Amino acid sequence: MNHAPALKTATQLAVRAIGGIDAAAAVTRVGRARISEYQNRNSATTAPVDVAIVLDEFA
């Protein structure tokens, strides 16, 4: 089962709730480009667990 679309949606919602890509990058260990990639449905890359947890905590 491919969970990537759901993970991308969850990441998008968390980033929005935090206040955008810059705000999300400020609270995680990754930069703007990587946060953007985690939301991009054309990228196979999803947020690592530690980054996803921080995004959820701040959302």
PDB file of C-alpha atoms in Angstrom:
ATOM      1  CA  MET A   1       0.000   0.000   0.000  1.00  0.00           C
ATOM      2  CA  ASN A   2       1.351   3.430  -0.963  1.00  0.00           C
ATOM      3  CA  HIS A   3       0.964   5.908   1.884  1.00  0.00           C
ATOM      4  CA  ALA A   4       2.966   8.707   0.233  1.00  0.00           C
ATOM      5  CA  PRO A   5      -0.060  10.785  -0.877  1.00  0.00           C
ATOM      6  CA  ALA A   6      -1.484  10.771   2.649  1.00  0.00           C
ATOM      7  CA  LEU A   7       1.917  11.678   4.109  1.00  0.00           C
ATOM      8  CA  LYS A   8       2.257  14.539   1.624  1.00  0.00           C
ATOM      9  CA  THR A   9      -1.188  15.844   2.577  1.00  0.00           C
ATOM     10  CA  ALA A  10      -0.422  15.576   6.298  1.00  0.00           C
ATOM     11  CA  THR A  11       2.836  17.457   5.766  1.00  0.00           C
ATOM     12  CA  GLN A  12       1.067  20.187   3.787  1.00  0.00           C
ATOM     13  CA  LEU A  13      -1.531  20.632   6.517  1.00  0.00           C
ATOM     14  CA  ALA A  14       1.088  20.783   9.266  1.00  0.00           C
ATOM     15  CA  VAL A  15       3.218  23.304   7.354  1.00  0.00           C
ATOM     16  CA  ARG A  16       0.148  25.465   6.764  1.00  0.00           C
ATOM     17  CA  ALA A  17      -0.838  25.279  10.440  1.00  0.00           C
ATOM     18  CA  ILE A  18       2.667  26.294  11.517  1.00  0.00           C
ATOM     19  CA  GLY A  19       2.599  29.334   9.259  1.00  0.00           C
ATOM     20  CA  GLY A  20       4.303  28.265   6.056  1.00  0.00           C
ATOM     21  CA  ILE A  21       7.559  26.829   4.778  1.00  0.00           C
ATOM     22  CA  ASP A  22       9.818  29.367   6.496  1.00  0.00           C
ATOM     23  CA  ALA A  23       8.191  28.796   9.875  1.00  0.00           C
ATOM     24  CA  ALA A  24       8.341  25.016   9.414  1.00  0.00           C
ATOM     25  CA  ALA A  25      12.010  25.188   8.473  1.00  0.00           C
ATOM     26  CA  ALA A  26      12.702  27.295  11.565  1.00  0.00           C
ATOM     27  CA  VAL A  27      11.378  24.605  13.924  1.00  0.00           C
ATOM     28  CA  THR A  28      12.846  21.535  12.186  1.00  0.00           C
ATOM     29  CA  ARG A  29      16.362  20.392  11.338  1.00  0.00           C
ATOM     30  CA  VAL A  30      15.773  20.811   7.597  1.00  0.00           C
ATOM     31  CA  GLY A  31      15.650  23.848   5.331  1.00  0.00           C
ATOM     32  CA  ARG A  32      13.013  25.414   3.095  1.00  0.00           C
ATOM     33  CA  ALA A  33      13.857  23.337   0.025  1.00  0.00           C
ATOM     34  CA  ARG A  34      13.521  20.057   1.899  1.00  0.00           C
ATOM     35  CA  ILE A  35      10.211  21.089   3.520  1.00  0.00           C
ATOM     36  CA  SER A  36       8.934  21.975   0.052  1.00  0.00           C
ATOM     37  CA  GLU A  37      10.089  18.613  -1.301  1.00  0.00           C
ATOM     38  CA  TYR A  38       8.275  16.755   1.491  1.00  0.00           C
ATOM     39  CA  GLN A  39       5.007  18.387   0.324  1.00  0.00           C
ATOM     40  CA  ASN A  40       5.568  17.911  -3.419  1.00  0.00           C
ATOM     41  CA  ARG A  41       3.525  15.024  -4.816  1.00  0.00           C
ATOM     42  CA  ASN A  42       5.991  14.739  -7.723  1.00  0.00           C
ATOM     43  CA  SER A  43       8.796  13.875  -5.285  1.00  0.00           C
ATOM     44  CA  ALA A  44       9.140  10.416  -3.779  1.00  0.00           C
ATOM     45  CA  THR A  45      10.755  11.896  -0.659  1.00  0.00           C
ATOM     46  CA  THR A  46       8.651  12.045   2.491  1.00  0.00           C
ATOM     47  CA  ALA A  47       9.478  13.655   5.815  1.00  0.00           C
ATOM     48  CA  PRO A  48      11.569  11.528   8.169  1.00  0.00           C
ATOM     49  CA  VAL A  49       9.824  10.528  11.377  1.00  0.00           C
ATOM     50  CA  ASP A  50      11.678  13.044  13.564  1.00  0.00           C
ATOM     51  CA  VAL A  51      10.766  15.920  11.229  1.00  0.00           C
ATOM     52  CA  ALA A  52       7.139  14.755  10.981  1.00  0.00           C
ATOM     53  CA  ILE A  53       6.894  14.636  14.776  1.00  0.00           C
ATOM     54  CA  VAL A  54       8.224  18.179  15.154  1.00  0.00           C
ATOM     55  CA  LEU A  55       5.849  19.439  12.447  1.00  0.00           C
ATOM     56  CA  ASP A  56       2.928  17.797  14.254  1.00  0.00           C
ATOM     57  CA  GLU A  57       4.013  19.237  17.597  1.00  0.00           C
ATOM     58  CA  PHE A  58       4.098  22.783  16.259  1.00  0.00           C
ATOM     59  CA  ALA A  59       0.977  22.492  14.059  1.00  0.00           C
TER      60      ALA A  59
END
